[in-house]
XYZ file of C-alpha atoms in Angstrom:
663
model
C 35.168 21.024 2.263
C 32.692 19.370 4.605
C 31.823 15.716 4.145
C 28.195 14.991 3.226
C 27.552 13.737 6.787
C 29.010 16.923 8.315
C 27.128 19.167 5.881
C 23.867 17.352 6.643
C 24.475 17.650 10.390
C 25.211 21.357 10.056
C 22.010 21.985 8.069
C 19.885 20.217 10.713
C 21.658 21.669 13.783
C 20.631 24.374 16.237
C 21.915 27.238 14.076
C 21.614 25.488 10.723
C 19.735 26.352 7.564
C 16.499 24.606 8.541
C 16.378 26.223 11.991
C 16.898 29.652 10.401
C 14.366 29.211 7.609
C 11.569 27.027 9.032
C 9.497 28.447 11.883
C 8.449 25.170 13.504
C 11.773 23.377 13.075
C 13.622 22.182 16.180
C 16.850 20.140 16.008
C 16.645 16.586 17.309
C 19.606 14.413 18.283
C 17.998 11.294 16.772
C 17.399 13.104 13.493
C 21.048 14.234 13.345
C 22.306 10.671 13.887
C 19.937 9.327 11.248
C 20.915 11.997 8.711
C 24.620 11.277 9.243
C 24.108 7.537 8.724
C 22.107 8.179 5.541
C 24.752 10.592 4.274
C 27.461 7.981 4.850
C 25.420 5.381 2.943
C 25.017 7.844 0.064
C 28.688 8.704 -0.043
C 29.856 5.072 0.111
C 27.074 3.701 -2.146
C 26.193 1.425 0.750
C 23.017 -0.249 2.082
C 21.444 1.056 5.303
C 18.491 -0.374 7.222
C 17.285 2.307 9.653
C 14.374 2.203 12.087
C 13.319 5.707 13.064
C 10.620 5.900 15.744
C 7.694 8.291 15.482
C 8.857 11.871 15.933
C 12.436 11.288 14.778
C 11.900 13.460 11.715
C 13.105 10.869 9.221
C 11.711 12.707 6.175
C 14.012 15.698 6.720
C 16.803 13.296 7.743
C 16.869 11.761 4.263
C 15.846 14.801 2.200
C 18.747 16.934 3.467
C 21.564 14.528 2.446
C 19.706 13.690 -0.775
C 19.555 17.369 -1.795
C 23.101 18.142 -0.655
C 24.670 15.053 -2.241
C 24.194 16.017 -5.877
C 23.267 12.373 -6.586
C 20.282 11.497 -8.729
C 17.970 10.162 -6.023
C 14.751 8.166 -6.113
C 12.559 8.470 -3.008
C 9.826 5.846 -2.790
C 6.949 6.099 -0.315
C 4.356 3.582 0.815
C 1.256 5.247 -0.611
C 0.226 7.884 -3.135
C -1.040 10.061 -0.264
C 2.403 10.038 1.400
C 3.979 10.623 -2.005
C 1.869 13.756 -2.520
C 2.612 14.992 1.016
C 6.343 14.529 0.541
C 6.415 16.234 -2.836
C 3.924 19.038 -2.219
C 4.811 19.948 1.384
C 8.090 18.541 2.770
C 10.387 18.697 -0.243
C 9.726 22.364 -1.188
C 10.319 23.489 2.403
C 13.655 21.671 2.746
C 14.842 22.714 -0.707
C 14.041 26.364 -0.033
C 15.740 26.268 3.386
C 18.906 24.750 1.899
C 18.874 27.158 -1.027
C 19.596 24.424 -3.563
C 18.287 24.538 -7.101
C 17.728 20.840 -7.580
C 15.020 19.884 -10.038
C 12.461 17.489 -8.623
C 9.628 15.497 -10.143
C 6.601 13.555 -8.968
C 5.939 10.356 -10.884
C 3.027 7.968 -10.417
C 1.843 4.892 -12.274
C 0.019 5.489 -15.533
C -3.363 4.695 -13.960
C -3.040 8.015 -12.083
C -2.959 10.115 -15.248
C -5.758 11.106 -17.584
C -5.568 9.359 -20.942
C -6.911 11.714 -23.603
C -7.511 8.857 -26.052
C -9.610 6.824 -23.638
C -11.509 9.938 -22.556
C -12.294 10.599 -26.220
C -13.483 7.007 -26.644
C -15.643 7.184 -23.509
C -17.437 10.289 -24.780
C -19.224 8.174 -27.349
C -20.295 5.486 -24.902
C -23.703 5.891 -23.192
C -22.741 3.430 -20.443
C -23.127 5.408 -17.243
C -24.880 3.641 -14.398
C -26.641 6.720 -13.022
C -27.245 10.432 -13.669
C -24.706 11.184 -10.909
C -22.077 9.162 -12.774
C -22.851 10.987 -16.025
C -22.488 14.347 -14.227
C -19.196 13.217 -12.723
C -17.973 12.293 -16.193
C -18.795 15.783 -17.432
C -16.717 17.175 -14.559
C -13.806 15.068 -15.782
C -14.280 16.367 -19.333
C -14.257 19.986 -18.098
C -11.163 19.339 -15.928
C -9.368 17.698 -18.851
C -9.497 20.980 -20.714
C -7.620 22.896 -18.037
C -5.341 20.482 -16.180
C -1.589 20.946 -16.563
C -0.380 17.575 -15.295
C -3.411 15.291 -15.773
C -3.083 13.786 -12.285
C -6.522 12.446 -11.357
C -5.744 13.236 -7.694
C -6.628 16.821 -8.666
C -10.264 15.727 -9.037
C -11.838 16.349 -5.635
C -14.651 13.988 -4.771
C -13.717 11.257 -7.254
C -13.363 8.033 -5.255
C -10.302 5.829 -5.757
C -12.558 2.961 -6.831
C -14.787 5.026 -9.143
C -15.826 2.997 -12.220
C -15.114 6.123 -14.277
C -11.361 5.928 -13.675
C -10.683 2.874 -15.889
C -12.630 4.645 -18.648
C -10.348 7.692 -18.660
C -6.942 6.257 -17.681
C -4.718 3.742 -19.444
C -2.970 0.528 -18.451
C 0.146 -1.098 -19.883
C -2.187 -3.421 -21.806
C -4.473 -0.859 -23.438
C -1.993 1.992 -24.015
C -1.420 2.530 -27.746
C 2.060 3.966 -27.244
C 3.455 6.058 -30.083
C 0.536 4.967 -32.309
C -1.835 7.006 -30.122
C -3.236 10.106 -31.855
C -2.722 12.017 -28.569
C 0.889 10.852 -28.053
C 2.258 14.384 -28.376
C 0.161 15.611 -25.449
C 0.264 12.456 -23.304
C 0.440 13.216 -19.576
C 2.329 9.961 -18.853
C 4.998 10.814 -21.423
C 5.313 14.338 -20.032
C 5.649 13.015 -16.454
C 8.376 10.619 -17.610
C 10.274 13.414 -19.294
C 10.138 15.576 -16.156
C 11.417 12.631 -14.099
C 14.266 11.941 -16.521
C 15.446 15.534 -16.213
C 15.074 15.745 -12.413
C 17.728 15.326 -9.736
C 15.237 13.936 -7.203
C 12.186 11.889 -8.174
C 9.394 10.988 -5.749
C 7.608 7.725 -6.566
C 5.596 5.147 -4.636
C 6.407 1.503 -3.992
C 3.906 0.270 -6.594
C 5.648 2.214 -9.328
C 9.150 1.304 -8.143
C 8.286 -2.394 -8.063
C 6.450 -2.299 -11.378
C 9.659 -1.098 -12.972
C 11.883 -3.599 -11.164
C 9.553 -6.366 -12.335
C 9.782 -5.103 -15.924
C 6.098 -4.229 -16.029
C 6.826 -1.209 -18.249
C 4.985 1.363 -16.187
C 7.040 4.067 -17.875
C 9.768 4.406 -15.285
C 12.409 2.133 -16.780
C 14.239 4.973 -18.500
C 14.911 6.702 -15.175
C 15.818 3.927 -12.740
C 19.093 2.917 -14.405
C 20.479 6.435 -13.935
C 19.667 6.668 -10.215
C 22.635 6.811 -7.839
C 20.680 6.622 -4.572
C 17.380 5.118 -3.467
C 15.475 5.938 -0.289
C 12.705 3.445 0.500
C 10.429 4.994 3.127
C 7.862 2.749 4.868
C 10.184 -0.095 3.828
C 8.321 -2.672 5.936
C 5.657 -2.742 3.185
C 8.051 -3.676 0.403
C 8.240 -7.517 0.627
C 4.464 -8.042 0.507
C 4.014 -5.572 -2.347
C 6.954 -7.057 -4.245
C 5.348 -10.492 -4.209
C 2.443 -9.136 -6.269
C 4.682 -7.482 -8.839
C 7.076 -10.395 -9.288
C 4.192 -12.645 -10.266
C 1.347 -12.172 -12.710
C -2.411 -12.196 -12.605
C -5.678 -11.562 -14.375
C -9.159 -10.593 -13.327
C -12.766 -10.282 -14.365
C -12.872 -6.480 -14.582
C -9.920 -6.033 -16.977
C -11.445 -8.592 -19.324
C -14.839 -6.885 -19.132
C -13.034 -3.667 -20.055
C -11.366 -5.475 -22.966
C -14.784 -6.535 -24.233
C -16.112 -2.964 -24.036
C -12.972 -1.537 -25.631
C -13.288 -3.942 -28.567
C -16.728 -2.570 -29.407
C -15.643 1.039 -28.823
C -12.747 0.565 -31.260
C -15.157 -0.716 -33.922
C -16.527 2.768 -34.523
C -15.359 3.982 -37.876
C -13.854 0.629 -38.909
C -15.932 -1.054 -41.608
C -16.689 -4.705 -40.938
C -15.185 -4.755 -37.446
C -18.391 -4.746 -35.432
C -20.002 -7.759 -37.180
C -16.751 -9.684 -36.694
C -16.415 -8.888 -32.993
C -19.953 -8.574 -31.617
C -20.552 -12.275 -31.077
C -17.070 -13.109 -29.622
C -17.416 -10.144 -27.231
C -20.859 -11.332 -26.092
C -19.459 -14.857 -25.638
C -16.621 -13.554 -23.459
C -18.965 -11.464 -21.305
C -21.286 -14.447 -20.827
C -18.367 -16.743 -19.940
C -17.158 -14.290 -17.295
C -20.610 -14.010 -15.715
C -21.127 -17.773 -15.676
C -17.710 -18.434 -14.160
C -18.298 -15.837 -11.427
C -21.655 -17.449 -10.643
C -20.013 -20.883 -10.397
C -17.361 -19.472 -8.044
C -20.066 -18.409 -5.557
C -19.759 -21.840 -3.919
C -16.041 -21.239 -3.185
C -14.552 -19.578 -0.093
C -13.690 -15.869 -0.648
C -10.076 -16.823 -1.376
C -8.178 -20.034 -1.853
C -5.689 -21.980 -3.887
C -6.020 -22.764 -7.584
C -6.329 -26.505 -6.934
C -9.226 -25.959 -4.519
C -11.052 -23.893 -7.124
C -10.477 -26.393 -9.932
C -11.625 -29.259 -7.686
C -15.189 -27.912 -8.135
C -16.382 -29.280 -11.511
C -18.549 -26.254 -12.389
C -15.639 -23.896 -11.725
C -13.162 -25.980 -13.723
C -15.634 -26.085 -16.610
C -16.164 -22.329 -16.289
C -12.437 -21.674 -16.700
C -12.361 -23.947 -19.771
C -15.264 -22.024 -21.320
C -13.552 -18.732 -20.501
C -10.326 -19.916 -22.151
C -12.242 -20.848 -25.293
C -14.007 -17.456 -25.312
C -10.724 -15.566 -25.005
C -9.210 -17.630 -27.804
C -12.251 -16.947 -30.009
C -12.004 -13.205 -29.391
C -8.240 -13.282 -30.000
C -8.741 -15.014 -33.352
C -11.539 -12.641 -34.379
C -9.356 -9.646 -33.535
C -6.506 -11.107 -35.607
C -8.628 -10.548 -38.700
C -9.225 -6.837 -38.037
C -6.169 -5.828 -35.985
C -4.494 -4.008 -38.857
C -7.491 -1.708 -39.327
C -6.533 0.534 -36.375
C -3.962 0.842 -33.554
C -6.770 0.396 -31.025
C -7.875 -2.950 -32.472
C -4.242 -4.053 -32.667
C -3.858 -3.271 -28.950
C -7.057 -5.218 -28.163
C -5.659 -8.209 -30.051
C -2.463 -8.080 -27.988
C -4.515 -7.919 -24.780
C -6.662 -10.909 -25.773
C -3.576 -12.912 -26.748
C -1.813 -12.137 -23.453
C -5.008 -12.832 -21.479
C -5.394 -16.266 -23.038
C -1.729 -17.051 -22.287
C -1.977 -15.937 -18.639
C -5.108 -18.002 -18.107
C -3.405 -21.051 -19.625
C -0.372 -20.612 -17.366
C -2.569 -20.254 -14.279
C -4.461 -23.414 -15.233
C -1.143 -25.247 -15.577
C -1.477 -25.745 -19.323
C 1.527 -25.721 -21.636
C 1.753 -21.993 -22.339
C 5.100 -20.212 -22.779
C 6.190 -17.712 -20.180
C 6.593 -14.072 -21.205
C 9.836 -13.306 -23.017
C 11.465 -11.761 -19.952
C 15.169 -11.421 -19.362
C 16.624 -14.592 -17.875
C 16.839 -13.117 -14.380
C 13.249 -11.924 -14.357
C 11.072 -13.436 -11.624
C 8.543 -14.442 -14.261
C 10.781 -17.440 -14.825
C 9.976 -18.576 -11.293
C 6.822 -20.245 -12.602
C 8.991 -23.184 -13.483
C 10.021 -23.812 -9.873
C 8.221 -24.413 -6.588
C 8.414 -20.817 -5.372
C 5.019 -19.827 -6.769
C 1.550 -19.971 -5.263
C -1.456 -20.070 -7.591
C -4.553 -18.632 -5.950
C -7.825 -16.778 -6.508
C -9.837 -14.138 -4.673
C -13.499 -13.224 -5.045
C -14.715 -9.624 -5.011
C -18.389 -8.600 -4.690
C -18.870 -8.523 -8.466
C -15.778 -10.217 -9.820
C -12.686 -12.296 -9.214
C -8.962 -12.195 -9.704
C -6.433 -14.973 -10.093
C -2.752 -14.604 -9.253
C 0.580 -16.355 -9.452
C 2.657 -15.077 -6.521
C 6.193 -16.002 -5.496
C 6.589 -16.862 -1.802
C 10.099 -15.436 -1.561
C 11.138 -12.217 -3.331
C 14.493 -11.742 -1.601
C 16.410 -13.051 -4.630
C 14.968 -10.653 -7.230
C 15.187 -7.716 -4.830
C 18.829 -8.507 -4.066
C 19.730 -8.889 -7.744
C 18.126 -5.624 -8.844
C 19.731 -3.757 -5.949
C 23.203 -5.117 -6.664
C 22.913 -4.371 -10.361
C 22.084 -0.715 -9.685
C 25.467 0.021 -8.000
C 23.569 2.689 -6.070
C 23.142 3.594 -2.409
C 20.016 2.069 -0.861
C 18.423 3.350 2.353
C 15.493 1.374 3.785
C 13.696 3.189 6.597
C 10.464 2.999 8.605
C 9.237 3.383 12.161
C 8.658 -0.407 12.269
C 11.511 -2.555 11.005
C 12.686 -4.440 14.114
C 11.237 -7.174 16.294
C 12.463 -6.750 19.867
C 15.345 -4.661 18.515
C 16.389 -7.162 15.833
C 16.351 -6.484 12.056
C 16.832 -10.131 11.016
C 13.286 -10.911 9.852
C 12.878 -7.954 7.493
C 16.501 -7.981 6.323
C 16.052 -11.582 5.134
C 12.818 -10.805 3.296
C 14.430 -7.803 1.559
C 17.432 -9.861 0.490
C 19.854 -7.823 2.628
C 22.760 -10.062 3.651
C 24.854 -7.774 5.867
C 23.435 -4.245 5.852
C 24.489 -1.399 8.072
C 21.739 -0.918 10.648
C 20.604 1.900 12.905
C 17.819 2.162 15.472
C 16.709 5.608 16.592
C 13.892 5.289 19.155
C 11.079 7.801 19.238
C 12.207 10.929 21.120
C 8.801 11.452 22.739
C 8.495 11.303 26.531
C 6.450 8.113 26.526
C 6.182 7.593 30.309
C 4.668 11.079 30.641
C 2.743 11.402 27.372
C 1.180 7.948 27.236
C -0.232 5.053 29.219
C -0.670 1.420 28.152
C -3.808 -0.182 29.615
C -4.034 -3.994 29.690
C -7.592 -4.648 30.946
C -8.278 -7.436 33.435
C -10.737 -10.303 33.011
C -11.119 -10.278 29.240
C -11.631 -13.795 27.820
C -9.440 -15.351 25.156
C -10.122 -13.634 21.798
C -11.381 -16.913 20.332
C -13.915 -17.395 23.134
C -17.607 -16.777 22.660
C -18.567 -13.469 24.232
C -15.221 -11.762 23.648
C -16.875 -9.008 21.576
C -19.447 -8.177 24.249
C -16.798 -8.212 26.978
C -14.610 -5.940 24.859
C -17.335 -3.300 24.478
C -18.144 -3.449 28.201
C -14.454 -2.870 28.939
C -14.154 0.010 26.485
C -17.216 2.049 27.474
C -15.672 3.487 30.682
C -12.434 4.214 28.795
C -14.355 6.176 26.146
C -16.277 7.984 28.875
C -13.001 9.000 30.526
C -11.503 10.199 27.232
C -14.785 11.724 25.998
C -14.510 9.722 22.784
C -11.508 10.823 20.715
C -10.578 7.225 19.919
C -9.471 4.817 17.221
C -10.798 1.283 17.661
C -8.755 -1.059 15.440
C -10.124 -4.538 14.774
C -8.561 -7.730 13.449
C -11.658 -8.589 11.402
C -14.460 -6.766 9.613
C -16.996 -8.927 11.440
C -15.727 -7.753 14.842
C -15.739 -4.181 13.549
C -19.393 -4.384 12.477
C -20.463 -5.969 15.785
C -18.719 -3.217 17.751
C -20.289 -0.543 15.554
C -23.758 -1.956 16.225
C -23.073 -2.036 19.972
C -21.813 1.571 20.078
C -24.464 3.211 17.909
C -26.619 5.724 19.715
C -23.841 6.573 22.150
C -22.745 10.083 23.089
C -19.882 10.187 20.565
C -20.036 10.613 16.776
C -19.292 7.217 15.237
C -17.198 6.829 12.075
C -17.177 3.304 10.658
C -14.878 2.005 7.949
C -16.863 1.097 4.847
C -19.611 3.643 5.449
C -17.669 6.447 3.724
C -14.352 6.812 1.849
C -11.315 6.576 4.108
C -10.178 10.182 3.532
C -13.677 11.469 4.267
C -13.929 9.420 7.484
C -10.605 10.792 8.738
C -11.507 14.378 7.899
C -14.868 14.138 9.651
C -13.241 12.406 12.623
C -10.705 15.241 13.013
C -13.392 17.895 12.719
C -15.725 16.201 15.216
C -13.351 16.718 18.129
C -14.785 13.787 20.105
C -15.410 11.085 17.528
C -14.856 7.333 17.724
C -13.500 5.764 14.553
C -13.765 2.024 13.945
C -11.331 0.608 11.423
C -9.501 -2.550 10.400
C -5.932 -3.254 9.296
C -5.810 -0.455 6.703
C -6.082 2.146 9.488
C -3.024 0.766 11.295
C -0.658 2.813 9.140
C -0.501 5.941 7.019
C -2.929 7.763 9.329
C -1.733 10.901 11.074
C -4.078 12.568 13.581
C -2.087 14.867 15.858
C -3.598 16.805 18.734
C -6.599 16.319 20.993
C -8.863 14.698 18.378
C -7.165 11.337 18.995
C -6.347 10.376 22.577
C -7.099 6.634 22.687
C -6.019 3.773 20.413
C -7.677 0.401 21.059
C -6.389 -2.823 19.500
C -8.756 -5.739 19.995
C -6.492 -8.678 19.125
C -2.865 -9.329 18.302
C -2.690 -8.840 14.515
C -1.649 -12.296 13.396
C -2.188 -12.688 9.660
C -5.464 -14.209 8.481
C -5.211 -17.989 8.015
C -7.101 -17.830 4.692
C -4.236 -16.165 2.796
C -2.945 -18.842 0.384
C 0.450 -17.176 -0.118
C 0.980 -16.807 3.613
C -0.001 -20.423 4.258
C 2.367 -21.610 1.543
C 5.182 -19.558 3.070
C 4.565 -21.172 6.457
C 4.583 -24.636 4.878
C 7.876 -23.851 3.128
C 9.461 -22.733 6.414
C 8.266 -25.956 8.041
C 9.685 -28.095 5.212
C 13.043 -26.318 5.529
C 13.224 -27.204 9.220
C 12.219 -23.771 10.523
C 9.530 -22.769 12.979
C 6.670 -21.000 11.151
C 5.406 -19.246 14.270
C 8.785 -17.988 15.440
C 10.203 -17.217 11.989
C 7.170 -15.662 10.272
C 3.888 -15.346 12.167
C 5.273 -13.692 15.306
C 7.595 -11.125 13.661
C 4.946 -10.118 11.126
C 2.381 -9.622 13.895
C 4.843 -7.574 15.990
C 5.510 -5.199 13.084
C 1.758 -4.866 12.429
C 1.085 -4.101 16.116
C 3.829 -1.464 16.164
C 2.163 0.210 13.182
C -1.172 0.432 15.004
C 0.443 1.713 18.203
C 2.188 4.389 16.152
C -1.142 6.150 15.546
C -1.374 7.296 19.188
C 1.399 9.848 19.809
C 2.270 12.000 16.804
C 3.871 15.077 18.399
C 5.631 16.291 21.541
C 2.360 17.664 22.913
C 0.120 14.664 22.211
C -1.160 12.591 25.136
C -3.010 9.316 24.986
C -3.860 5.848 26.215
C -3.145 2.636 24.337
C -5.627 -0.150 25.162
C -4.397 -3.650 24.308
C -7.308 -6.046 24.779
C -5.667 -9.366 23.989
C -4.972 -11.264 27.261
C -2.374 -13.425 25.456
C 0.069 -10.524 25.905
C 0.365 -11.558 29.550
C -0.730 -15.199 29.488
C 1.553 -16.481 26.721
C 5.336 -16.458 26.619
C 5.449 -14.733 23.260
C 3.535 -11.760 24.683
C 6.816 -10.455 26.062
C 8.185 -10.095 22.503
C 5.274 -7.815 21.614
C 5.563 -5.706 24.760
C 9.349 -5.380 24.511
C 9.005 -4.154 20.917
C 6.776 -1.208 21.908
C 7.864 2.248 23.127
C 8.516 2.590 26.892
C 4.913 3.082 28.001
C 3.855 3.101 31.613
C 1.650 0.034 31.918
C -1.385 -0.496 34.075
C -4.181 -3.012 34.545
C -6.367 -0.573 36.477
C -9.198 1.429 34.915
C -8.721 4.024 37.687
C -5.288 4.871 36.237
C -6.848 5.541 32.835
C -9.474 7.785 34.413
C -6.809 9.630 36.416
C -4.717 10.096 33.256
C -7.519 12.027 31.587
C -8.657 13.874 34.722
C -5.228 15.225 35.669
C -3.156 15.763 32.496
C -0.441 17.730 34.272
C 0.135 14.803 36.639
C 0.075 12.150 33.902
C 3.655 11.172 34.619
C 2.751 10.000 38.130
C 0.714 7.086 39.371
C 0.941 3.311 39.288
C 2.609 1.469 36.432
């Protein structure tokens, strides 16, 4: 009988099952090596950290051993879009080619599923902001009558940030559980049941981490039975984990609590008179606090916020309003499950606010090893962030390696962490430490693309330092001839939204269709960019990863500045201070490796297939003027490099000769 590694290699080989069954499949040496390493980790219940460059075929490399192993496997992806792609496209193809009958399931967080109870409540609420919103709600009502799975991703044209979504989906706080009159037909419950019965479950990092942090997203019944975990896009995990291993509150959830209180009053005698005034008081307190916070920077630490007397007073008034609503709800909570749930939400909200303010409020009754207990030590950062019409406040741990390590060890499962961007100059140390991996097996499989032939890296001459006045104008002047040579077909990725807007203003009216982040939903921008054939898309950090544009539509990627993290991030600043206090070097140990990984993500947008060709334009002169620039350049694929615009023009004029010329 073949070992799992040998069986995986055979399936992915020249004459294997995938080559026979899938038309476009071609065996790749890097993919075979990766699949064998993953199979060994599965078989030995080991930990593997594997960097697989673009084009390696890592999805098939982990799906094949997962399906052949017979182990209950959890595959976690970075985003819901990648989760859908994996489940709807990649997994069925591999399963059919292998001829295995494994049951699979797709599981998302509860906010992705229609809640029939909340939809029913929203029907009686004339609170739509516009006729278009009311029409959209009627579309949701019609869809609710025919959907099988209740996944709101099925609703074309409904934006991710639509105000209708909180009205028709549930959260851990407002879910009524088994007291819900629609419990028997709950889409979340049904999705859980499918996942419990499946051999392979596809989730996303948010859901995985919510469960690890005991946030009760409905996945806890499945995780303990898993024998293998594959964490794709693993470079995202530490930052996301920090959010889940803390706690927070925000203006919008408490506005929703206020509305839900009044909605639950319908049909309950005496409830509305008892709650109307406390609800109005809470809504007024939220508005007044947000107005007072206008004088604060967009984000900052808790102590900076409370140093402003009007803000400190606003939080005190808010705490009193929450307590008043909590006490009013205590008198009517037994009248209905919905009012009981509202009481629990108000009680928890008041406790979270008190903890954030540093008042003597007990921590949640978590298990002793839960990171919630970290509030008692110095690992936590208390901070706030303003949104256009609201705010959120958060308690975030600086270091999540301990909780991640403990949960992983307790699982006794195989763990595979993979991504195209895990190393810094070939070294895994930075990410391994943040993931709590003490001595993992490691593997690097570089991208198999012919980089010297398919791509060119252009480092323009005579650009000023990025901090200098006039950098933006010089950047546009440098880019115009590049865009003329490529006939558009470019991504321009900016370190700040301000630089993005200035570039958009400078390029408007040009010969190429312009697609600017913020002027349309991300998915719509990408679709229109692909269809345009010669568009120029301007984006910020969110376009550095998870974007796949293969073919001629994208032939240039421009990165304006090295992507060092913004200095206004309170958690990041606290992490740097902690490194400094421990005798480390914040730049070397944190800022540089994080920026290298971010740059590698942006560069990865350029070449997506064996036939793609393109030019990478790196506009930050520090790459050549500072010693650390070498770390960035040595971490990138083996591009030919040039400082001459003529080489860029020649690259696009003579594609068949792109492998020749100066370097």
